[in-house]
mmCIF file of C-alpha atoms in Angstrom:
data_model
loop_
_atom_site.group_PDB
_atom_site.id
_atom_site.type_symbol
_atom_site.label_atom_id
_atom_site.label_comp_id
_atom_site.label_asym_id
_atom_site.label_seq_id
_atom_site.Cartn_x
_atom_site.Cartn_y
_atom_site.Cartn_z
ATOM 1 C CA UNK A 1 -16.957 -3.313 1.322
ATOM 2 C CA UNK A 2 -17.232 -0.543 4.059
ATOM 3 C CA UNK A 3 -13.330 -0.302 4.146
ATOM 4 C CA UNK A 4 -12.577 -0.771 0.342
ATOM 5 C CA UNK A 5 -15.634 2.110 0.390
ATOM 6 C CA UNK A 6 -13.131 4.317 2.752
ATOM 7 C CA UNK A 7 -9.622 3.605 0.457
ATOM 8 C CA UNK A 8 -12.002 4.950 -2.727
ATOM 9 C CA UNK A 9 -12.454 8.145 -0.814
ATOM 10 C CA UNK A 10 -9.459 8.652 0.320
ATOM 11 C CA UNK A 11 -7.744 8.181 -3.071
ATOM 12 C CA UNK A 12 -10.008 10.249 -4.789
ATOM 13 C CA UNK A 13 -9.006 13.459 -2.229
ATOM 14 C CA UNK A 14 -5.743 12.679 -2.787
ATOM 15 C CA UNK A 15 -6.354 12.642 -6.536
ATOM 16 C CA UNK A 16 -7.956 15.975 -6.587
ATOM 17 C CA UNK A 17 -5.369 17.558 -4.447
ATOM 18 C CA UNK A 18 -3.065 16.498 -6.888
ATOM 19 C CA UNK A 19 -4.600 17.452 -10.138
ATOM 20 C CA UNK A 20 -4.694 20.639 -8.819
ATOM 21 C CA UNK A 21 -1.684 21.479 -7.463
ATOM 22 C CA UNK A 22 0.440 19.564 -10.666
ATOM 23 C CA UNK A 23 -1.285 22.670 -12.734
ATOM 24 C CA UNK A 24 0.119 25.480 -10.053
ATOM 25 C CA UNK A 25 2.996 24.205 -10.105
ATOM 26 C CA UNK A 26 3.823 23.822 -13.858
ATOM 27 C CA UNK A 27 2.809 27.504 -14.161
ATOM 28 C CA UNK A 28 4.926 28.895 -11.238
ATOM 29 C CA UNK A 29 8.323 26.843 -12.646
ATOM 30 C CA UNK A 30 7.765 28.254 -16.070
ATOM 31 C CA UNK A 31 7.362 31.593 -14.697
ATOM 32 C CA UNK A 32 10.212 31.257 -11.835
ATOM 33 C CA UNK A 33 12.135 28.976 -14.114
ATOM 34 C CA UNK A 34 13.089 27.279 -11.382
ATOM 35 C CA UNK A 35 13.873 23.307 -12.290
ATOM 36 C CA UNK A 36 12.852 22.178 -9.058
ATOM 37 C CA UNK A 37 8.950 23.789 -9.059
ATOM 38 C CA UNK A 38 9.033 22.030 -12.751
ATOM 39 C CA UNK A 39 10.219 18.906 -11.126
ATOM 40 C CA UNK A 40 7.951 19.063 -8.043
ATOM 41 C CA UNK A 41 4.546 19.354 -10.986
ATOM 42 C CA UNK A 42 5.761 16.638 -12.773
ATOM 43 C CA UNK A 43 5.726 14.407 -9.271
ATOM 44 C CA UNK A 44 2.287 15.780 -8.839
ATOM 45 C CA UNK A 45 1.168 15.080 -12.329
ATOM 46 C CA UNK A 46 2.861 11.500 -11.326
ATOM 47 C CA UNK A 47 0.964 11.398 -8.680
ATOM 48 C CA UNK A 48 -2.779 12.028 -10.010
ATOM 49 C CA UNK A 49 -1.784 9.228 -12.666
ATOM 50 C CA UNK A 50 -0.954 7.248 -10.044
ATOM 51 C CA UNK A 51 -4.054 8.199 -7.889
ATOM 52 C CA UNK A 52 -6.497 7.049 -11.229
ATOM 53 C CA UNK A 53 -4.208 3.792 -11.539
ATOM 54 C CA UNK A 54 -5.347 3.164 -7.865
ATOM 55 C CA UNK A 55 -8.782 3.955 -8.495
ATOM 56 C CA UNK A 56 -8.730 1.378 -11.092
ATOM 57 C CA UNK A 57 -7.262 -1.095 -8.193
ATOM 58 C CA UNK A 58 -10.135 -0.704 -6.143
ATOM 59 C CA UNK A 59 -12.674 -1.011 -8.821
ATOM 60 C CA UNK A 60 -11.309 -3.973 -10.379
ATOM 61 C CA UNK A 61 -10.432 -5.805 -7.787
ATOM 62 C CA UNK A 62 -13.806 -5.182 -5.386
ATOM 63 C CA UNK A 63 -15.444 -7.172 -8.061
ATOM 64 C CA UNK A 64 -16.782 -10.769 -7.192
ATOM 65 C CA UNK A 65 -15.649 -14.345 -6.902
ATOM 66 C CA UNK A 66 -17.204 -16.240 -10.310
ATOM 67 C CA UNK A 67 -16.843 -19.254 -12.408
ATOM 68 C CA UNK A 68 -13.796 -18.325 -14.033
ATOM 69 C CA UNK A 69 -12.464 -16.308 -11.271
ATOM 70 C CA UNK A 70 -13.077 -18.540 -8.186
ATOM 71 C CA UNK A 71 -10.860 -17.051 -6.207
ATOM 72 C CA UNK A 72 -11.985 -13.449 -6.954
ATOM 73 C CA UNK A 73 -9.917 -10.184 -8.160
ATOM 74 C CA UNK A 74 -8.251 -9.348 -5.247
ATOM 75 C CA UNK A 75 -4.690 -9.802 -6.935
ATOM 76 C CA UNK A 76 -5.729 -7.082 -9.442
ATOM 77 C CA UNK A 77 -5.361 -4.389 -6.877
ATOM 78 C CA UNK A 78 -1.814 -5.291 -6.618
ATOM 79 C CA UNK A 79 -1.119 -5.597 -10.544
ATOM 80 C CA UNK A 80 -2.554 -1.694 -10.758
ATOM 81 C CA UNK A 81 -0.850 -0.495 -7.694
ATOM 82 C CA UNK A 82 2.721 -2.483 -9.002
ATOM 83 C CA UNK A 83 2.262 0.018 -12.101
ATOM 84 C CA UNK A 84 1.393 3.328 -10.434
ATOM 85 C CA UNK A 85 4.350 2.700 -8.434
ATOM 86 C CA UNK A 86 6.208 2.436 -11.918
ATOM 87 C CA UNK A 87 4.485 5.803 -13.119
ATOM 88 C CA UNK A 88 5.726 7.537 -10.147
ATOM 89 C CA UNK A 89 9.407 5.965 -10.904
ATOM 90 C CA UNK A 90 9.011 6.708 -14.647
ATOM 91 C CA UNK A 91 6.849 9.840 -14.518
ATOM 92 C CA UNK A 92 8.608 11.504 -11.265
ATOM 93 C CA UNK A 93 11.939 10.673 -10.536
ATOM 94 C CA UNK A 94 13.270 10.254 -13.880
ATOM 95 C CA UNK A 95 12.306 13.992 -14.769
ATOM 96 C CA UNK A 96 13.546 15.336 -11.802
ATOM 97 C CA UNK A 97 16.775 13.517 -12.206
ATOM 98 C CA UNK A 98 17.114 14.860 -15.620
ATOM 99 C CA UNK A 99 15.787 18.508 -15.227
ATOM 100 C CA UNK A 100 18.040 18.469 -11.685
ATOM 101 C CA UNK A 101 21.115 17.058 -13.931
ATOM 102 C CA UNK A 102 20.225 19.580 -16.738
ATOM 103 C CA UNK A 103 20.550 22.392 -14.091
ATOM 104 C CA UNK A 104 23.765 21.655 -13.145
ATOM 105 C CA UNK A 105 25.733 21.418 -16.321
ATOM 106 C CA UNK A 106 23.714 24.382 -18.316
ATOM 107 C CA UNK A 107 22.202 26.743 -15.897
ATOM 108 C CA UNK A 108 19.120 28.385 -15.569
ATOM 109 C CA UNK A 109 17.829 31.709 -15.454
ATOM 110 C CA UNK A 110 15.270 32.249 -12.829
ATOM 111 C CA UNK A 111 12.618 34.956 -12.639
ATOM 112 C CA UNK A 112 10.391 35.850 -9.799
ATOM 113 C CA UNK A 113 10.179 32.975 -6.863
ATOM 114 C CA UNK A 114 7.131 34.967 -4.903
ATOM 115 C CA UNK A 115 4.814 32.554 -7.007
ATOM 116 C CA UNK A 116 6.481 29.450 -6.334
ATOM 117 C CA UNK A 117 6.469 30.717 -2.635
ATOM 118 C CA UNK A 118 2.924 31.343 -2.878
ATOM 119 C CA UNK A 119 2.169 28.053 -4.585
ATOM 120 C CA UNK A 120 4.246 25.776 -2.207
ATOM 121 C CA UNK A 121 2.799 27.047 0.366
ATOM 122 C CA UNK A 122 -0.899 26.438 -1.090
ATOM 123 C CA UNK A 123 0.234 22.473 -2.206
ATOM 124 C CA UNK A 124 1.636 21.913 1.276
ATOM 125 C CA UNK A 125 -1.632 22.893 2.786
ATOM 126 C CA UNK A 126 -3.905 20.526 0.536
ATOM 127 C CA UNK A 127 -0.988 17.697 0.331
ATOM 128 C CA UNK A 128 -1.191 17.999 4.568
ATOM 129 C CA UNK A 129 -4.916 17.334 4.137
ATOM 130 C CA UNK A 130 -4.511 14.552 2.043
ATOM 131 C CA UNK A 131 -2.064 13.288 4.056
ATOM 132 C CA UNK A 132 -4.060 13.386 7.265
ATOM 133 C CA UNK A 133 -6.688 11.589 5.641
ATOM 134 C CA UNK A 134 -5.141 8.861 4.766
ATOM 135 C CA UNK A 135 -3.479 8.486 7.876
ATOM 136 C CA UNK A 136 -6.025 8.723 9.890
ATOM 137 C CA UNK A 137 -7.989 5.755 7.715
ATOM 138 C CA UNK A 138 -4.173 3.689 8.561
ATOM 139 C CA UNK A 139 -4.445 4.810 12.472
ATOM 140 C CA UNK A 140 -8.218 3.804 12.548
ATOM 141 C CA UNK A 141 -7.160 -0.182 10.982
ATOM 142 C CA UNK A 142 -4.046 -0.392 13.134
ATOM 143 C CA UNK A 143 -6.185 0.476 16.193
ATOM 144 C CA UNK A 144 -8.564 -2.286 15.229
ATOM 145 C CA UNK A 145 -5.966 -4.814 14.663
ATOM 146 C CA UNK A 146 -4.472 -3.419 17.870
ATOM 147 C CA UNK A 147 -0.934 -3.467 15.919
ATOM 148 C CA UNK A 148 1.451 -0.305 16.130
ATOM 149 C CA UNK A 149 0.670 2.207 13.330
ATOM 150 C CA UNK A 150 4.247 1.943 12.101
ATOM 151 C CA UNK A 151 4.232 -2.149 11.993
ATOM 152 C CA UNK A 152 0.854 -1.859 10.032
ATOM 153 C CA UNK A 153 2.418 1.006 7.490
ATOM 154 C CA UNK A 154 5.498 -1.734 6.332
ATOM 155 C CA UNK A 155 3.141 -4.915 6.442
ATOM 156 C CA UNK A 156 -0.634 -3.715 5.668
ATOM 157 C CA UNK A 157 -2.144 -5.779 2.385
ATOM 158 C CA UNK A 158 -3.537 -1.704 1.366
ATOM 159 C CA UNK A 159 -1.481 -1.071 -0.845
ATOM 160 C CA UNK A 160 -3.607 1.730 -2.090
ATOM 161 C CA UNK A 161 -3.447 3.396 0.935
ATOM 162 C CA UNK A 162 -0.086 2.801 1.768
ATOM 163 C CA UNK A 163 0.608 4.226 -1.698
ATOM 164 C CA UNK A 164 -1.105 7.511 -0.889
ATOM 165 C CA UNK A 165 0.320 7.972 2.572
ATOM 166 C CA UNK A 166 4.049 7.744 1.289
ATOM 167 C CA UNK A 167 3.332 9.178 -2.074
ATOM 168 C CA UNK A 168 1.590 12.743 -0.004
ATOM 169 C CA UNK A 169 4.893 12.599 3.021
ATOM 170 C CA UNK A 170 7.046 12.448 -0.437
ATOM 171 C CA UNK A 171 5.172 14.930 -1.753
ATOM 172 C CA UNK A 172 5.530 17.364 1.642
ATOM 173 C CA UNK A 173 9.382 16.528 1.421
ATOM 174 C CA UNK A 174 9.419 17.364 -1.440
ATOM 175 C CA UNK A 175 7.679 20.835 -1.555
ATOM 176 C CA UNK A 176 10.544 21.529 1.389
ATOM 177 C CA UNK A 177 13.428 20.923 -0.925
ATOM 178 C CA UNK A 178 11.661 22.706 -3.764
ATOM 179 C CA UNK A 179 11.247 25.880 -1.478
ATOM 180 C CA UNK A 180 15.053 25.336 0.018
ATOM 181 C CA UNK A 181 16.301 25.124 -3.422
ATOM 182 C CA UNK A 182 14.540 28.615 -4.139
ATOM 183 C CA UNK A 183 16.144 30.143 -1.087
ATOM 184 C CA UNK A 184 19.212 29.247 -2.155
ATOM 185 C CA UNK A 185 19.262 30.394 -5.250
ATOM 186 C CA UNK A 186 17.990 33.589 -3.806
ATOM 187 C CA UNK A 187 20.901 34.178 -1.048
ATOM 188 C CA UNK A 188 23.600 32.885 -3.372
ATOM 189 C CA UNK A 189 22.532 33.729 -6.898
ATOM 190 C CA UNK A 190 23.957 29.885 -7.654
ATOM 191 C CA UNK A 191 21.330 28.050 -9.619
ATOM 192 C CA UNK A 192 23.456 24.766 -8.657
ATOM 193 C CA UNK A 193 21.060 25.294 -5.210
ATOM 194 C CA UNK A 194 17.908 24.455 -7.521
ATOM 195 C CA UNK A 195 19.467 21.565 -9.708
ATOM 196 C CA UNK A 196 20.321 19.845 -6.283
ATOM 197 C CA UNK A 197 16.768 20.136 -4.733
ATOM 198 C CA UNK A 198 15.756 18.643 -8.076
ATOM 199 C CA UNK A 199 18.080 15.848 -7.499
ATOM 200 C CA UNK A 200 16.880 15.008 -3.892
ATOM 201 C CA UNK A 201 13.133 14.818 -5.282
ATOM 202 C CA UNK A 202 14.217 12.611 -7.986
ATOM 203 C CA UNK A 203 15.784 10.447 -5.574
ATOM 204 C CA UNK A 204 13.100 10.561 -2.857
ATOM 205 C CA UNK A 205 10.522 8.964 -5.442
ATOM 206 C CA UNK A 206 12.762 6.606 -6.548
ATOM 207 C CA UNK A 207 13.119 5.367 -2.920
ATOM 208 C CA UNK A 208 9.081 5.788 -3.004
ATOM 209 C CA UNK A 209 8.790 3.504 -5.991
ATOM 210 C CA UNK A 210 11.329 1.048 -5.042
ATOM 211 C CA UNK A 211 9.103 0.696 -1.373
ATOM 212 C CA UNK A 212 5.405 0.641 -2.935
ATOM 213 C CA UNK A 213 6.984 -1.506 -5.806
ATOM 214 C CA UNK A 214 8.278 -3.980 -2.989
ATOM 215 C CA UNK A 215 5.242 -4.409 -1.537
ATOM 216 C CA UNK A 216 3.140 -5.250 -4.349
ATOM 217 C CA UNK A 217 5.000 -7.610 -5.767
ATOM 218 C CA UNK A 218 5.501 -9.328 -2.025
ATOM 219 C CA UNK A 219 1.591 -9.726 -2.497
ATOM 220 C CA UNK A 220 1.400 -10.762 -6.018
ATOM 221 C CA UNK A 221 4.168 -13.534 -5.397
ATOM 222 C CA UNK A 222 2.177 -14.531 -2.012
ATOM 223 C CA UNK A 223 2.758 -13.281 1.154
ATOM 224 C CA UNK A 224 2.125 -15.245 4.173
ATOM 225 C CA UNK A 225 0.411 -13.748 7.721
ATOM 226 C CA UNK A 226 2.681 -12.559 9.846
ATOM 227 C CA UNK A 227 3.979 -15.446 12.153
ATOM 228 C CA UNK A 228 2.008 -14.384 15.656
ATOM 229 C CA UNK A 229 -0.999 -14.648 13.459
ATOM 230 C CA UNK A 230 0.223 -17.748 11.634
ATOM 231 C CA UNK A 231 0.918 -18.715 15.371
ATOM 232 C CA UNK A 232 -2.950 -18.247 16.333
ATOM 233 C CA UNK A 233 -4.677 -19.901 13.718
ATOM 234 C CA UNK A 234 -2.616 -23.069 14.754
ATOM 235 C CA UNK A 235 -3.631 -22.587 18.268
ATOM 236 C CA UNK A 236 -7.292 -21.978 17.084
ATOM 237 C CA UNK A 237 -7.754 -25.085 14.943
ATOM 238 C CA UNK A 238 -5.872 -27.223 17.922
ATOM 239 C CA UNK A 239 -8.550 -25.953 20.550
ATOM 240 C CA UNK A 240 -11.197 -28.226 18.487
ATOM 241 C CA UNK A 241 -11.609 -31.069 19.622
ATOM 242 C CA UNK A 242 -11.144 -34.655 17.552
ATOM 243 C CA UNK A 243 -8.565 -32.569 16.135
ATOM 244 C CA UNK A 244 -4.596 -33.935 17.244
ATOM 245 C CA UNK A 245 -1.882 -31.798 15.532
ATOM 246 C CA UNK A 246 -1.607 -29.360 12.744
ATOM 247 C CA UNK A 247 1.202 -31.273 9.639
ATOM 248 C CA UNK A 248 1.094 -28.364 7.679
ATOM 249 C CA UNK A 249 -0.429 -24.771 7.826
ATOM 250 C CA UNK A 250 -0.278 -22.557 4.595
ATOM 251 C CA UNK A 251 -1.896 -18.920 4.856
ATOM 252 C CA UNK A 252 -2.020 -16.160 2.214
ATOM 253 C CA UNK A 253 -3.374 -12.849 2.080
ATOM 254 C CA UNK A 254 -5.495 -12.359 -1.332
ATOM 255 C CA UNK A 255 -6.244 -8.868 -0.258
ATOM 256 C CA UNK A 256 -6.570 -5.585 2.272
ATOM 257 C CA UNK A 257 -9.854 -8.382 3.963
ATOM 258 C CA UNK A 258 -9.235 -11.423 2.047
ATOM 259 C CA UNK A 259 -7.145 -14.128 3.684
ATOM 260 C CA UNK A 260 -7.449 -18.100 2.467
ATOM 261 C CA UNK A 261 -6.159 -21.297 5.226
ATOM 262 C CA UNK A 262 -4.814 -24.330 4.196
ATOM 263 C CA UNK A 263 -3.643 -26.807 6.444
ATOM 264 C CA UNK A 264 -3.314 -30.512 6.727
ATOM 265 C CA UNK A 265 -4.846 -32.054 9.896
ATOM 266 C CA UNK A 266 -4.298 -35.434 11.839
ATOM 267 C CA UNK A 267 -7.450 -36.125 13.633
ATOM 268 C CA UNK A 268 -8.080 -38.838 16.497
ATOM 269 C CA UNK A 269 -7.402 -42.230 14.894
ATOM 270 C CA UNK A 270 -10.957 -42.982 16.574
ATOM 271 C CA UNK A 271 -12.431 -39.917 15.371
ATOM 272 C CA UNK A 272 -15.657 -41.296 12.936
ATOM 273 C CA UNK A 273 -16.133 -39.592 9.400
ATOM 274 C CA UNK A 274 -18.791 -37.494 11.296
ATOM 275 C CA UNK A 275 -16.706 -36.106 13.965
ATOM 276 C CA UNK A 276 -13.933 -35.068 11.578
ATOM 277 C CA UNK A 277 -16.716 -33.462 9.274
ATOM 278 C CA UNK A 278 -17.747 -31.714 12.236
ATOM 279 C CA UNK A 279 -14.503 -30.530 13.480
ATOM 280 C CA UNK A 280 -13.844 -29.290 10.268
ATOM 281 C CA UNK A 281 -16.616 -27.263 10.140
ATOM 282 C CA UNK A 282 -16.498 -25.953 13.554
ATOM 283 C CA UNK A 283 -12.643 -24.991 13.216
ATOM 284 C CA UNK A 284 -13.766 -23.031 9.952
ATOM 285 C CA UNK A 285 -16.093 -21.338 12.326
ATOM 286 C CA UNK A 286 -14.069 -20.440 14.581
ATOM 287 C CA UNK A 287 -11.227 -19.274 12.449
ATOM 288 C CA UNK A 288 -13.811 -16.814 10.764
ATOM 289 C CA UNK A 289 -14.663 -15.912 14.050
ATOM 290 C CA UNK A 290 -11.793 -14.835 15.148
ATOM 291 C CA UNK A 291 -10.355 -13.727 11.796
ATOM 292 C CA UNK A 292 -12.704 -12.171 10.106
ATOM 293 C CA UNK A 293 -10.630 -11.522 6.918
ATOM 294 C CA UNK A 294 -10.426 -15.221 6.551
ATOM 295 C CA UNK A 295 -12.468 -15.859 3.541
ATOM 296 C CA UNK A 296 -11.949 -19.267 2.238
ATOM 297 C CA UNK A 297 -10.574 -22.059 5.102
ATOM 298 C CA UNK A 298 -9.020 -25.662 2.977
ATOM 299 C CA UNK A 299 -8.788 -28.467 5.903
ATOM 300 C CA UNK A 300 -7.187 -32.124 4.707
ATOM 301 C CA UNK A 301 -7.541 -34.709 6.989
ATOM 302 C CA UNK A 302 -3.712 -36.407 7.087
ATOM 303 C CA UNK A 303 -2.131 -39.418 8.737
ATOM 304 C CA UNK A 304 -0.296 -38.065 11.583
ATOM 305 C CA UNK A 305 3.623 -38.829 11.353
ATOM 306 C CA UNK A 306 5.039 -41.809 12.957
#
């Protein structure tokens, strides 16, 4: 609860940051009529609609196991975060593509950039913040897990977070192309500068989309633990005794803490029904132990092979 507690908060800065800067920027393309500053607000506005579909994630899918749930919610976090990865496909890239592609085969006529200047500089500060905060929530889990913060960025089951950490470096790339594409137009008096920085932020949220849209549906098809982990539950449930070899292991991560063991076991053909009761239990133990996002542990006692 304590870490879905810290993803809330750090989706909700990032939320706010956005929400406010989608507004300045609107205001400073219309008045620069630059394409990219009107491209960069609607990636923000993409953004904070992605931010509340995350918001949703958490809520719905922090709620508990029941009757006609058993297994809980957890996959709804990755149904909301699959479609605020679509928003920021849908509601970013495909207006910057157009307004960038507009740019180039009609022109524009731009006014005064000082605004935009002024206002990129303003969303890089508060997109930095949000940035560092969800980072530093990422750092703070990989040091935990004692796993390299780039390893845990491409395989952690937070998609929320991971969502906000790309979505906010996106977002800082993006301001930089925005305010190259201004300078350009301002040394060469070429508008074709602006339509192209337009372009790149279209395609740097597709890439975005196509990455956060990966990993979501990797985790609402079933994703596995990695294999050194996969690796150490074997070893675990072999260190108790009674227990002779591990047939068949199956792991799957329902969520960000929420991880569910299957395996099929050959105990000791001498083994009573009491010891392999016991065994069970005690390699549950010490899986939970040792794991403690293992949440639900399945052990079937199998004939071992001939």
């Amino acid at each position: 609860m304590a870490e879905n507690g810290e993803s809330t908060f750090t989706v909700i800065v990032a939320a706010v940051a956005n929400l406010g800067i989608a507004a300045a920027k609107a205001v400073a393309g219309v008045v620069s009529g630059s394409s990219a500053m009107l491209s960069e607000a609607a990636h923000s506005v993409a953004d904070t609609v992605t931010e509340v579909m995350l918001l949703t994630a958490l809520k719905r899918s922090g709620k508990p196991a029941d009757e006609d749930h058993p297994v809980g919610h957890g996959g709804e976090r990755y149904i909301w975060a699959m479609l605020a990865s679509v928003a920021t496909f849908v509601g970013g890239a495909v207006f910057s593509v157009y307004d960038g592609v507009h740019t180039l085969t009609h022109g524009e006529e731009v006014g005064d950039p000082l605004v935009s200047y002024v206002v990129l500089g303003v969303a890089f500060v508060l997109e930095a913040f949000s940035l560092r905060t969800g980072v530093r929530q990422m750092r703070g889990e990989a040091a935990r897990l004692r796993t390299p913060f780039g390893r845990y960025l491409r395989l952690t089951p937070d998609t929320t977070v991971k969502a906000v950490v790309m979505e906010d470096s996106a977002a800082l790339a993006g301001l930089m192309l925005a305010a190259g594409g201004l300078l350009g137009v301002q040394i060469t008096g070429w508008a074709v500068w602006d339509g192209i920085a337009s372009l790149l932020i279209g395609a740097l949220l597709v890439y975005v989309a196509w990455v956060l849209g990966r990993s979501n549906a990797e985790l609402l098809i079933g994703r596995p633990l990695p294999a050194p982990m996969r690796d150490a539950v074997r070893e675990e449930i072999l260190s108790v005794p009674h227990i002779v070899d591990v047939l068949e292991l199956t792991t799957l991560i329902q969520g960000p803490e929420e991880v569910m063991i299957a395996a099929k076991i050959d105990f000791r053909d001498v083994a009573s029904a009491e010891q392999v009761e016991w065994a069970c239990e005690e390699a549950e133990q010490q899986l939970r132990e040792r794991f403690p996002a293992v949440r639900r542990v399945y052990l079937d006692p199998t004939p071992g092979r001939p």
